PDB file of C-alpha atoms and ligand atoms in Angstrom:
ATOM      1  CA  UNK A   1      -8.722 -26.609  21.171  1.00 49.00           C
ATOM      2  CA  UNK A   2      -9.040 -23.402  22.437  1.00 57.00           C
ATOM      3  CA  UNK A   3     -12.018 -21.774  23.432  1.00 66.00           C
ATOM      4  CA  UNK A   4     -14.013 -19.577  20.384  1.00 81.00           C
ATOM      5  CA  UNK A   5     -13.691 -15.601  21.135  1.00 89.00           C
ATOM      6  CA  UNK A   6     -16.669 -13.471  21.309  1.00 86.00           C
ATOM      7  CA  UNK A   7     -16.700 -10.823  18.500  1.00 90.00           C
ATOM      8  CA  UNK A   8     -15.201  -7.382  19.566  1.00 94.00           C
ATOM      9  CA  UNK A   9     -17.602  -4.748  20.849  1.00 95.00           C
ATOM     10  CA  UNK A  10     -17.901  -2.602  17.491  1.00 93.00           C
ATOM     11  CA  UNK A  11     -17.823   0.982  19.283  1.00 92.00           C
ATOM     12  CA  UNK A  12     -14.314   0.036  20.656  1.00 94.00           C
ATOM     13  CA  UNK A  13     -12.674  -1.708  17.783  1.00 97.00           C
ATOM     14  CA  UNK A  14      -8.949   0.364  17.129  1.00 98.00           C
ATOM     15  CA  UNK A  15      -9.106   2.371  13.865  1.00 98.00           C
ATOM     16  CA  UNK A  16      -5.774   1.288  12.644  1.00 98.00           C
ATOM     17  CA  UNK A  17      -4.139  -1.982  13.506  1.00 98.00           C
ATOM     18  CA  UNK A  18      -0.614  -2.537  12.649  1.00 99.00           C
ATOM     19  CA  UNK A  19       0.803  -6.300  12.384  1.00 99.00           C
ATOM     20  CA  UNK A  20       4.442  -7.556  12.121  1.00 99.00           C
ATOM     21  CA  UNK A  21       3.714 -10.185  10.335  1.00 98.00           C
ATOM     22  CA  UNK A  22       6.871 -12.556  11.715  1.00 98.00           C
ATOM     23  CA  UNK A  23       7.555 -16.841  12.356  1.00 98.00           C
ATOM     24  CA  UNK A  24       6.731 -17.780   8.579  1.00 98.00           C
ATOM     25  CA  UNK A  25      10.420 -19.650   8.708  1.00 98.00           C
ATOM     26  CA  UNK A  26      10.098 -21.411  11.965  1.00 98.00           C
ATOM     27  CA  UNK A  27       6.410 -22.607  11.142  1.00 98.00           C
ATOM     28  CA  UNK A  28       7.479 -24.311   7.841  1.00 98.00           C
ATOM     29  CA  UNK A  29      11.143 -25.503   9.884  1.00 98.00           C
ATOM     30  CA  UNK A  30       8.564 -27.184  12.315  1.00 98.00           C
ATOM     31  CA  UNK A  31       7.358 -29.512   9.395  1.00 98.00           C
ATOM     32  CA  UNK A  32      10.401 -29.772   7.910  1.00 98.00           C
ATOM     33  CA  UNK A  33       9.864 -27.853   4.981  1.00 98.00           C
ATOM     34  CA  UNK A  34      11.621 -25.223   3.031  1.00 98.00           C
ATOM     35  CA  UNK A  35      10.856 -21.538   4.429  1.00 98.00           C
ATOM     36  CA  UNK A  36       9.649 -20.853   1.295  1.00 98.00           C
ATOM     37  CA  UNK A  37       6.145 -23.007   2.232  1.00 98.00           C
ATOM     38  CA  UNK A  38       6.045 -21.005   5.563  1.00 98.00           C
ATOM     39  CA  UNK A  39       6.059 -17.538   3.435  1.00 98.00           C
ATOM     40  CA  UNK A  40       3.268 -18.957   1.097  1.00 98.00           C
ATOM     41  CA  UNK A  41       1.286 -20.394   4.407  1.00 98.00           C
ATOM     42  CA  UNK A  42       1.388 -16.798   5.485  1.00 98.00           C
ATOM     43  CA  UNK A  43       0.266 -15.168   2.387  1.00 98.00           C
ATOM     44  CA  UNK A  44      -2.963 -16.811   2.780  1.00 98.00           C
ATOM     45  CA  UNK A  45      -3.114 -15.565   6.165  1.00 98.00           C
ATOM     46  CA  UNK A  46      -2.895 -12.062   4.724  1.00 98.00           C
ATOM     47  CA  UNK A  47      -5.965 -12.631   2.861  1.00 98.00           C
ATOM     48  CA  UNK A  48      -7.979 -13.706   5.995  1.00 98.00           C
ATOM     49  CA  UNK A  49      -6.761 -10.734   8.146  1.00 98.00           C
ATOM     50  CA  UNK A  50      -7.897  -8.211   5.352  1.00 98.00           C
ATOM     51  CA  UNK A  51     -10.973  -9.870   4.967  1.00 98.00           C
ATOM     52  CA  UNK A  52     -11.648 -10.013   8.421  1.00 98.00           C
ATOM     53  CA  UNK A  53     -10.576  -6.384   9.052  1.00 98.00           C
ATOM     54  CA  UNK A  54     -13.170  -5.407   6.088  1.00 98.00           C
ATOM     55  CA  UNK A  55     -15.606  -6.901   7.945  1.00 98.00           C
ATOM     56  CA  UNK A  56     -15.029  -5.972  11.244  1.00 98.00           C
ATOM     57  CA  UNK A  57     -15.307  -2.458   9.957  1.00 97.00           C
ATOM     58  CA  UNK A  58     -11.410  -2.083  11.204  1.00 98.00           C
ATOM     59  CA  UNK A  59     -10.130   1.861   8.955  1.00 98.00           C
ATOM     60  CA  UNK A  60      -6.487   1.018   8.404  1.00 98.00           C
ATOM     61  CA  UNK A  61      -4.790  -2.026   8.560  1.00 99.00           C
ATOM     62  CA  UNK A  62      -0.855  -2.030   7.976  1.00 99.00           C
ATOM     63  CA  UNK A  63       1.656  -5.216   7.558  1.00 99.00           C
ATOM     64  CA  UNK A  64       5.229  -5.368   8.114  1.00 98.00           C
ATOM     65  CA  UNK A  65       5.817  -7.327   4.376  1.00 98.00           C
ATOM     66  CA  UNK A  66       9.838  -7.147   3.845  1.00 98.00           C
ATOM     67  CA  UNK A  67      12.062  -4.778   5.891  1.00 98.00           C
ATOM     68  CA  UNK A  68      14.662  -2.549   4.762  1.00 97.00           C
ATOM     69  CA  UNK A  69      16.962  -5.598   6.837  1.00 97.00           C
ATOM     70  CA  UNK A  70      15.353  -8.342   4.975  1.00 98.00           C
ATOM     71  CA  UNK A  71      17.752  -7.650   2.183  1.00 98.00           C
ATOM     72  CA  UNK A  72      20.231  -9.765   4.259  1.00 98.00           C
ATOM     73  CA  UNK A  73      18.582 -13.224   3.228  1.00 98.00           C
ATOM     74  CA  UNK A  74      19.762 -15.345   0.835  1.00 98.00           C
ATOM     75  CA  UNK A  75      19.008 -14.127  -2.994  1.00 98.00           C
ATOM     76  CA  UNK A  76      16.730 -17.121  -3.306  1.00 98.00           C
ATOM     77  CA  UNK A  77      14.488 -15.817   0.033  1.00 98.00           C
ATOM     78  CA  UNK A  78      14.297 -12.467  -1.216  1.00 98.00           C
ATOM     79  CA  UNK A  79      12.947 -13.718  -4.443  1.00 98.00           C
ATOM     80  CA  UNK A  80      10.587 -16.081  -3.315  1.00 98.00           C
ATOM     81  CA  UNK A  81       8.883 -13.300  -1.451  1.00 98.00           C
ATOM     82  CA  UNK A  82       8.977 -10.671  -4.743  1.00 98.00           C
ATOM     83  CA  UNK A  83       7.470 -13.766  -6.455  1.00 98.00           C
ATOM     84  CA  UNK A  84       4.712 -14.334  -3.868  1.00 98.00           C
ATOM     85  CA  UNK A  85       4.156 -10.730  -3.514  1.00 98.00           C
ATOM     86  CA  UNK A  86       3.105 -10.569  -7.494  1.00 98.00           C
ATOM     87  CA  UNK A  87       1.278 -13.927  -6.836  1.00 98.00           C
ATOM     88  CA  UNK A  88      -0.884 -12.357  -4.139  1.00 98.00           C
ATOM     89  CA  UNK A  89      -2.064  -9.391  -5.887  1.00 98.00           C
ATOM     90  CA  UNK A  90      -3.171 -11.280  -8.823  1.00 97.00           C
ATOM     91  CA  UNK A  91      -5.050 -13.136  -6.468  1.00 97.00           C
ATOM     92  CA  UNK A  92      -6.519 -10.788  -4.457  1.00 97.00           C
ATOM     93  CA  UNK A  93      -6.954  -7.767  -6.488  1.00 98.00           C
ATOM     94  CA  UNK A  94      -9.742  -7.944  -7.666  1.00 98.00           C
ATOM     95  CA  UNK A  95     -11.363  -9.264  -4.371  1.00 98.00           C
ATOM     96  CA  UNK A  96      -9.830  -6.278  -1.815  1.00 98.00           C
ATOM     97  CA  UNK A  97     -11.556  -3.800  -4.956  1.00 98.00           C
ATOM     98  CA  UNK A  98     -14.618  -5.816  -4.830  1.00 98.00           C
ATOM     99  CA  UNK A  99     -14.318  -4.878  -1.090  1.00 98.00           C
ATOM    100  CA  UNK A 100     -13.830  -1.525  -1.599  1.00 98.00           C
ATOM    101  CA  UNK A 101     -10.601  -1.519  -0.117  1.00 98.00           C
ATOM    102  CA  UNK A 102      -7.964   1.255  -1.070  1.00 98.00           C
ATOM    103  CA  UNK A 103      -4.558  -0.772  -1.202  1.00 98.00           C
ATOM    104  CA  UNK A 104      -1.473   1.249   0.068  1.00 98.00           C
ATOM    105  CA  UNK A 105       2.738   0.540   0.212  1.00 98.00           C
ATOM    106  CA  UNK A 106       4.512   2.136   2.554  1.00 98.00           C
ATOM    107  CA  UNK A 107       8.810   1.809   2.360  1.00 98.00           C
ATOM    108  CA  UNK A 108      10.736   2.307  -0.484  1.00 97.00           C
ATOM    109  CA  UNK A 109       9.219   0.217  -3.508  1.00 98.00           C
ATOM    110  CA  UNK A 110      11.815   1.616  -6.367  1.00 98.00           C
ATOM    111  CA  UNK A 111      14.555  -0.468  -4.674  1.00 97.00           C
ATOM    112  CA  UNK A 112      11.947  -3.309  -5.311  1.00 98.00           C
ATOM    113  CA  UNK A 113      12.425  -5.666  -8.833  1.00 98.00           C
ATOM    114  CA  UNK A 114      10.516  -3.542 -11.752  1.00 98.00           C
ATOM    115  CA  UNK A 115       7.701  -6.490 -12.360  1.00 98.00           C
ATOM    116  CA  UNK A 116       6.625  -6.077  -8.563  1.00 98.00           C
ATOM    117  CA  UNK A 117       6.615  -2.137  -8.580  1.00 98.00           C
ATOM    118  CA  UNK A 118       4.311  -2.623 -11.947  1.00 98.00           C
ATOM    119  CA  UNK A 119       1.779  -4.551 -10.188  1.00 98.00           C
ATOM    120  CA  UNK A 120       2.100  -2.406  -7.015  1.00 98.00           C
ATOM    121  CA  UNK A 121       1.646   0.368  -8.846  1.00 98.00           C
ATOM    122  CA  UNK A 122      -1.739  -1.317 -10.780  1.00 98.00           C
ATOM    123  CA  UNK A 123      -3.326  -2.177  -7.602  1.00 98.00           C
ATOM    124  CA  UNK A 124      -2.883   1.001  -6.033  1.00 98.00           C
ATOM    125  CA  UNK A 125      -4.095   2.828  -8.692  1.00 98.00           C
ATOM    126  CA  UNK A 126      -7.409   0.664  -9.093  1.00 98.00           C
ATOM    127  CA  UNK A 127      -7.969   1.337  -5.708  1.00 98.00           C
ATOM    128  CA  UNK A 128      -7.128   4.919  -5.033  1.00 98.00           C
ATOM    129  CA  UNK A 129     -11.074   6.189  -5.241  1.00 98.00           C
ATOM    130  CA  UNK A 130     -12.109   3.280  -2.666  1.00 98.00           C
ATOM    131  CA  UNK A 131     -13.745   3.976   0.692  1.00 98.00           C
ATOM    132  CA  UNK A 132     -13.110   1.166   2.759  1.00 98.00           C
ATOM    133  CA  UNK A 133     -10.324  -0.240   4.698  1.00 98.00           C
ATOM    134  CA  UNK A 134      -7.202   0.939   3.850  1.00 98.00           C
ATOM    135  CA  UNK A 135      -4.621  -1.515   3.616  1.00 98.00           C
ATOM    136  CA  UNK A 136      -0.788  -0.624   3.860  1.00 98.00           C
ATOM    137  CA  UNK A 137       1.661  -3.152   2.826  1.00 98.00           C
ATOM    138  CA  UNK A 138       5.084  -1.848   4.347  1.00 98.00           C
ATOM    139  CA  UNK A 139       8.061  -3.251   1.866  1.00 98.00           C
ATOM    140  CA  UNK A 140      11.471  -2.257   1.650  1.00 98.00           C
ATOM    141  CA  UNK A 141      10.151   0.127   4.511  1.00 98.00           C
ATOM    142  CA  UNK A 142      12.789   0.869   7.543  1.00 98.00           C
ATOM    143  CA  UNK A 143      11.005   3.700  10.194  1.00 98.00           C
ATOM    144  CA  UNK A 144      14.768   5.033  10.580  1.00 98.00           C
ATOM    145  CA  UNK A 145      15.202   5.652   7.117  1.00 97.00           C
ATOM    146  CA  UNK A 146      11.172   7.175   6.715  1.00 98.00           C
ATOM    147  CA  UNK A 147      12.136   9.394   9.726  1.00 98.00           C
ATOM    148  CA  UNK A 148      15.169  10.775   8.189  1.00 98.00           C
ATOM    149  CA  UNK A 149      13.060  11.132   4.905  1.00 98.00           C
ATOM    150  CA  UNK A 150      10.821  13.039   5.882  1.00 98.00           C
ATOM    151  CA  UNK A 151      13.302  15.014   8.438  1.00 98.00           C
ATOM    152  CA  UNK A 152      15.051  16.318   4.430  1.00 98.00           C
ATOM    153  CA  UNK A 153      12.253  16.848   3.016  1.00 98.00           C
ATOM    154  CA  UNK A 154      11.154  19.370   6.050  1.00 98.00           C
ATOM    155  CA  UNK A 155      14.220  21.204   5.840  1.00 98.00           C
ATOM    156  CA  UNK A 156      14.074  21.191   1.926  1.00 98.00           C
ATOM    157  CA  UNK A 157      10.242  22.938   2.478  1.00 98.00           C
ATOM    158  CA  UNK A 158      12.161  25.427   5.128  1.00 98.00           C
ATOM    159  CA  UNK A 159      15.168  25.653   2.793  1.00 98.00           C
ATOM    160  CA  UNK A 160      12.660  26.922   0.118  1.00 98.00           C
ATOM    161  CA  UNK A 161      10.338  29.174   1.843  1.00 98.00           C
ATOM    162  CA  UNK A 162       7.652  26.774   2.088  1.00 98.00           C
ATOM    163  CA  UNK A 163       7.128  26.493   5.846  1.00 98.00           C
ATOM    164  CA  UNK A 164       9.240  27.951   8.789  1.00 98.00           C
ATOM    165  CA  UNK A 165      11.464  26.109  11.587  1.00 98.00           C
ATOM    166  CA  UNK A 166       9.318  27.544  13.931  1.00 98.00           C
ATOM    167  CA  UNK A 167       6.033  25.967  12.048  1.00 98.00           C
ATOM    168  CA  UNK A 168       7.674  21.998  12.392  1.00 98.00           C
ATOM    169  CA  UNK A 169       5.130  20.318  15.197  1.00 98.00           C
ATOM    170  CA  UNK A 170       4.125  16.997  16.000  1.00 97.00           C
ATOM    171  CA  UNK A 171       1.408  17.475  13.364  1.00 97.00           C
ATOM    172  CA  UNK A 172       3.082  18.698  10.521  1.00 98.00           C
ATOM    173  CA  UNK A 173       6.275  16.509  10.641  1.00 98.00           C
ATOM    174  CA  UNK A 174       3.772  13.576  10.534  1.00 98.00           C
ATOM    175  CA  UNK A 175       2.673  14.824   7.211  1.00 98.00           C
ATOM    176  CA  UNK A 176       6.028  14.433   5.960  1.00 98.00           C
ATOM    177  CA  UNK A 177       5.756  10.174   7.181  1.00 98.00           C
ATOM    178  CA  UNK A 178       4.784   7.604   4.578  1.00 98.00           C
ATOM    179  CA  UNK A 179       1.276   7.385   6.955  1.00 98.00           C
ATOM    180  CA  UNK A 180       0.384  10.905   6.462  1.00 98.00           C
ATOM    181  CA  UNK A 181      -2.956  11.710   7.013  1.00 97.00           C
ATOM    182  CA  UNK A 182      -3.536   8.420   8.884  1.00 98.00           C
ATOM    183  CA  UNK A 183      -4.596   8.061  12.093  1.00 98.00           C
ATOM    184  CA  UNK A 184      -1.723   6.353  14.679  1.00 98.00           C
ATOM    185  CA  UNK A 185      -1.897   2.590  15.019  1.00 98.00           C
ATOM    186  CA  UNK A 186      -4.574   1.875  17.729  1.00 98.00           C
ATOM    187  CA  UNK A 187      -2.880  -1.754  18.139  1.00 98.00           C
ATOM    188  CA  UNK A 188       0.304  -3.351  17.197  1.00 98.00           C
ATOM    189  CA  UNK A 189       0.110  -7.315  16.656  1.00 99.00           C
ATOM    190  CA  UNK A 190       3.634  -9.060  17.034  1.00 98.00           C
ATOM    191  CA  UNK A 191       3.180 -13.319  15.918  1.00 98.00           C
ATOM    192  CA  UNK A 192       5.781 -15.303  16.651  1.00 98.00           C
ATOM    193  CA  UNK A 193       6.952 -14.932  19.943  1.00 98.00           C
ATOM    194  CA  UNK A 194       9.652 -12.042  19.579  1.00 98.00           C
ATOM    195  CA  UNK A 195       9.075  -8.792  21.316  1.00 98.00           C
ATOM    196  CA  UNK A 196      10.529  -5.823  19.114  1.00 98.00           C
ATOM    197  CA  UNK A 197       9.620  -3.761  17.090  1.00 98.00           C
ATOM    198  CA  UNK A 198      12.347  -4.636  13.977  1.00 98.00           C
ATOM    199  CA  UNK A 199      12.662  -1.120  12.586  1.00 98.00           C
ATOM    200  CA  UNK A 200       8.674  -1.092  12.020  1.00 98.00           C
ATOM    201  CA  UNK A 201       6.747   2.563  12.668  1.00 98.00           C
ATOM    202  CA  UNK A 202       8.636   3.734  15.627  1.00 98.00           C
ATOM    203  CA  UNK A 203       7.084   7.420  15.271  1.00 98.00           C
ATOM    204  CA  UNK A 204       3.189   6.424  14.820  1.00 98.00           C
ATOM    205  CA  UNK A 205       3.400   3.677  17.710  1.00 98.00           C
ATOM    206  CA  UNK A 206       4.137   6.076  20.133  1.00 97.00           C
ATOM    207  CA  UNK A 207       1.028   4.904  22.283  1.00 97.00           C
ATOM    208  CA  UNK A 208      -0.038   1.823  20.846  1.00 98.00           C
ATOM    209  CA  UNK A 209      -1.279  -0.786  23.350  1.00 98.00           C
ATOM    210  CA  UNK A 210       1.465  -3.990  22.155  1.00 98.00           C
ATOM    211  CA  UNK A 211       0.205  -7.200  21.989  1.00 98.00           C
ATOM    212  CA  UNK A 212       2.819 -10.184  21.490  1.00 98.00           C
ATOM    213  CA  UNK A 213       1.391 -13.864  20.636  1.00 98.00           C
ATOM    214  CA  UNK A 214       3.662 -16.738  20.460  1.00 98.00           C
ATOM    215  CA  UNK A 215       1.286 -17.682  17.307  1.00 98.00           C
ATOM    216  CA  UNK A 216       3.679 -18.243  14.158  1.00 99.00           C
ATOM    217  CA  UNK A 217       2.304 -15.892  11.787  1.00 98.00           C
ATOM    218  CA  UNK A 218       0.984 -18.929   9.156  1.00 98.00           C
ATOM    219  CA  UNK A 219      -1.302 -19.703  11.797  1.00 98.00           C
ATOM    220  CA  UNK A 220      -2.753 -16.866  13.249  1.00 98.00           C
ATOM    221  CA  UNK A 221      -6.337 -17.719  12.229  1.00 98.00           C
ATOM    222  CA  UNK A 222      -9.582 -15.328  12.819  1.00 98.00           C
ATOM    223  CA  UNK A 223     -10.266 -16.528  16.249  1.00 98.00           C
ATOM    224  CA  UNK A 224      -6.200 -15.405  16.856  1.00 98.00           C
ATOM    225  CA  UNK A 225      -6.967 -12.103  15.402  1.00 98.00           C
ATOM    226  CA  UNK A 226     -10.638 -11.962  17.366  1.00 98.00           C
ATOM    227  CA  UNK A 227      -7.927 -12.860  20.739  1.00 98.00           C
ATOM    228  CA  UNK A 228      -5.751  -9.831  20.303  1.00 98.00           C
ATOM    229  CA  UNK A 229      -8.931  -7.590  19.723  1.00 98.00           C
ATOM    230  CA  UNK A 230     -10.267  -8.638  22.809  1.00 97.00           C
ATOM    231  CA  UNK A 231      -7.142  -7.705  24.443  1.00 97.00           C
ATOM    232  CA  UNK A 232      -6.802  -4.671  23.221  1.00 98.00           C
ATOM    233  CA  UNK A 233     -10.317  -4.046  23.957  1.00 97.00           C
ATOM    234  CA  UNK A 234      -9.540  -4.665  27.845  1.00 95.00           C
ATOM    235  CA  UNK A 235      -6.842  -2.439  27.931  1.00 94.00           C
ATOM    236  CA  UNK A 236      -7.233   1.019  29.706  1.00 89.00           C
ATOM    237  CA  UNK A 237      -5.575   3.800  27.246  1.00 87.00           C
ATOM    238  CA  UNK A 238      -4.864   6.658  29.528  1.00 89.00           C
ATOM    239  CA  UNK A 239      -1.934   9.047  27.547  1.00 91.00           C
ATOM    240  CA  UNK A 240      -0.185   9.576  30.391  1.00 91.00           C
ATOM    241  CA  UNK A 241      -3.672  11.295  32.324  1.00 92.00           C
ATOM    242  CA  UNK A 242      -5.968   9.292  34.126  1.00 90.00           C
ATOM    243  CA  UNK A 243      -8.570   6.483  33.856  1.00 77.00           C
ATOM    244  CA  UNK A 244     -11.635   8.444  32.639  1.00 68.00           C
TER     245      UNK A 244
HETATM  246  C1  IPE B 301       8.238 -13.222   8.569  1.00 55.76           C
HETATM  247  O1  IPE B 301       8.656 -14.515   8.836  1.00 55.76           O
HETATM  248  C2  IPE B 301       8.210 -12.919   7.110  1.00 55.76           C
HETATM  249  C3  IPE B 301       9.246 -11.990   6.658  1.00 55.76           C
HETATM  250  C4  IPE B 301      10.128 -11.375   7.402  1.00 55.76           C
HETATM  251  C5  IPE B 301       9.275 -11.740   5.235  1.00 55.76           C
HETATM  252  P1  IPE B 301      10.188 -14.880   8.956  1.00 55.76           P
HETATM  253  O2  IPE B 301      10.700 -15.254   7.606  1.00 55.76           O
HETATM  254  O3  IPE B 301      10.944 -13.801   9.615  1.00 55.76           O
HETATM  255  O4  IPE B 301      10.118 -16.165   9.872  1.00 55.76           O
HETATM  256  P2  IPE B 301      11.108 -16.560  11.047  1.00 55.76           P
HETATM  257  O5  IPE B 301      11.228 -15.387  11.954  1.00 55.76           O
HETATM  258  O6  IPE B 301      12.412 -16.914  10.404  1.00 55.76           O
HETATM  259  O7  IPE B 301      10.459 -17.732  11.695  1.00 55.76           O
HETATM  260  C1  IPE B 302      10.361  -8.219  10.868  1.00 55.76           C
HETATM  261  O1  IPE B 302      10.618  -9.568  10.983  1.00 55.76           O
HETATM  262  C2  IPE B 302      10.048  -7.874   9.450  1.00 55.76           C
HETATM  263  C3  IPE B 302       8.835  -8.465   8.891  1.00 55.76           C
HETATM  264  C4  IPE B 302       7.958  -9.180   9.524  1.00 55.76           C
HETATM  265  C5  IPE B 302       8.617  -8.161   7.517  1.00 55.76           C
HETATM  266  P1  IPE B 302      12.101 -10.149  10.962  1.00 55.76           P
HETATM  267  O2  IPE B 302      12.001 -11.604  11.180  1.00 55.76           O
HETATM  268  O3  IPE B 302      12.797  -9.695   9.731  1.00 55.76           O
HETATM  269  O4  IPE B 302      12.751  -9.378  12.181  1.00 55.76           O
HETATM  270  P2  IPE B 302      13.899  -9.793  13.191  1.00 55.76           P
HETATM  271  O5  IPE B 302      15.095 -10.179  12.375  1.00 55.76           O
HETATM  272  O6  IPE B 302      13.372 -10.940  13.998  1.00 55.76           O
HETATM  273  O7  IPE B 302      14.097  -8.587  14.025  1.00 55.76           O
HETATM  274 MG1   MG B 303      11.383 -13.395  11.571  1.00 55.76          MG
END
């Protein structure tokens, strides 16, 4: 057994930690079961990294749920994970509101099967007033296909008068992202061994510090979670200047 993690020093925890949320098939292959038990293994391990993120006093927390690529599974897959998706809002609802938390999607969710934009749609309503952590689930979400998004709807501002070429910064084209308003991921959390990025926020990561764990994603546990916080916490974040 490893060795327990001391708790992150609060005054340096990041402000928004982004997780691709990846090895659900390979931990359920390892025990011989269907990759359906590795997705619901990792749903619970969605609940314990929002609850532990509420409590750490972590601002934004956002999980790579189904790509825009993950249509490519079998019909079956992609089911299974609509299913679990309704499953785990009816389960946790009610908690994450309890917690205050404001409950996000990011992607496109009108490509997704009507019962799972209803209860999308529920949750983030219920939620929209909170104050606490906000929590975006990214699903059906490609960064490609957000960039080029919000790229039309820029031009379709400029086209109509609304804004100028000349006005398009850094800034304001982030407003146009599915994050607007949010700060940048602090921290990106990879699980399962693969190093890439899959298509997931390639705008906001710009200078994230990257932290890969060959962890499947069913068990990354708190004292996994409290192991990449500590990491990122030794890290020296210099934006190109120098060590302050
Ligand atoms: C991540 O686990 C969950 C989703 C992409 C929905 P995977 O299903 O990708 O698991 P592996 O990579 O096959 O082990
Ligand atoms: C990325 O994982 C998407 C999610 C975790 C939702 P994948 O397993 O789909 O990505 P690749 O195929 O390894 O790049
Ligand atoms: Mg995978």
């Amino acid at each position: 057994m490893a060795k327990n993690v001391a708790a992150p020093r609060p005054e340096a925890l990041p402000r928004h930690v982004a997780v691709i949320m990846d090895g659900n098939g390979r931990w359920a292959k390892k025990r011989l079961l269907p990759r359906s038990a590795g997705h619901t293994a990792g749903m619970y391990k969605v609940k314990t990294i929002i609850r532990q993120s509420s409590d750490l006093g972590i601002r934004y927390l956002t999980l790579y749920a189904f790509s825009t690529e993950n249509w490519k599974r079998p019909k079956a897959e992609v089911g299974f994970l609509m299913k679990l998706l309704i499953e785990f809002l009816n389960q946790e609802l009610e908690e994450m509101h309890a917690r205050n938390v404001i409950f996000r999607t990011i992607g496109d969710v009108t490509a997704l099967p009507q019962p799972v934009q209803d209860v999308l749609a529920g949750a983030v309503e219920k939620t929209r007033n909170n104050t606490g952590l906000t929590v975006n689930i990214a699903l059906n979400y490609g960064s490609r296909a957000e960039i080029a998004e919000a790229a039309r709807r820029a031009a379709q501002d400029v086209k109509a008068g609304k804004i100028t070429p000349e006005e398009i910064s850094e800034e304001l084209f982030s407003g146009y992202l599915e994050t607007s308003g949010q700060p940048d991921p602090d921290l990106l959390i990879r699980t399962s061994g693969e190093e890439r990025l899959s298509n997931f926020l390639l705008f906001q990561l710009a200078y994230a510090e990257f932290y890969f764990t060959p962890v499947l994603w069913p068990d990354f546990d708190e004292q996994e979670y409290l192991r990449a916080l500590e990491a990122y916490q030794g890290r020296g974040r210099r934006y190109g200047g120098l060590e302050s």
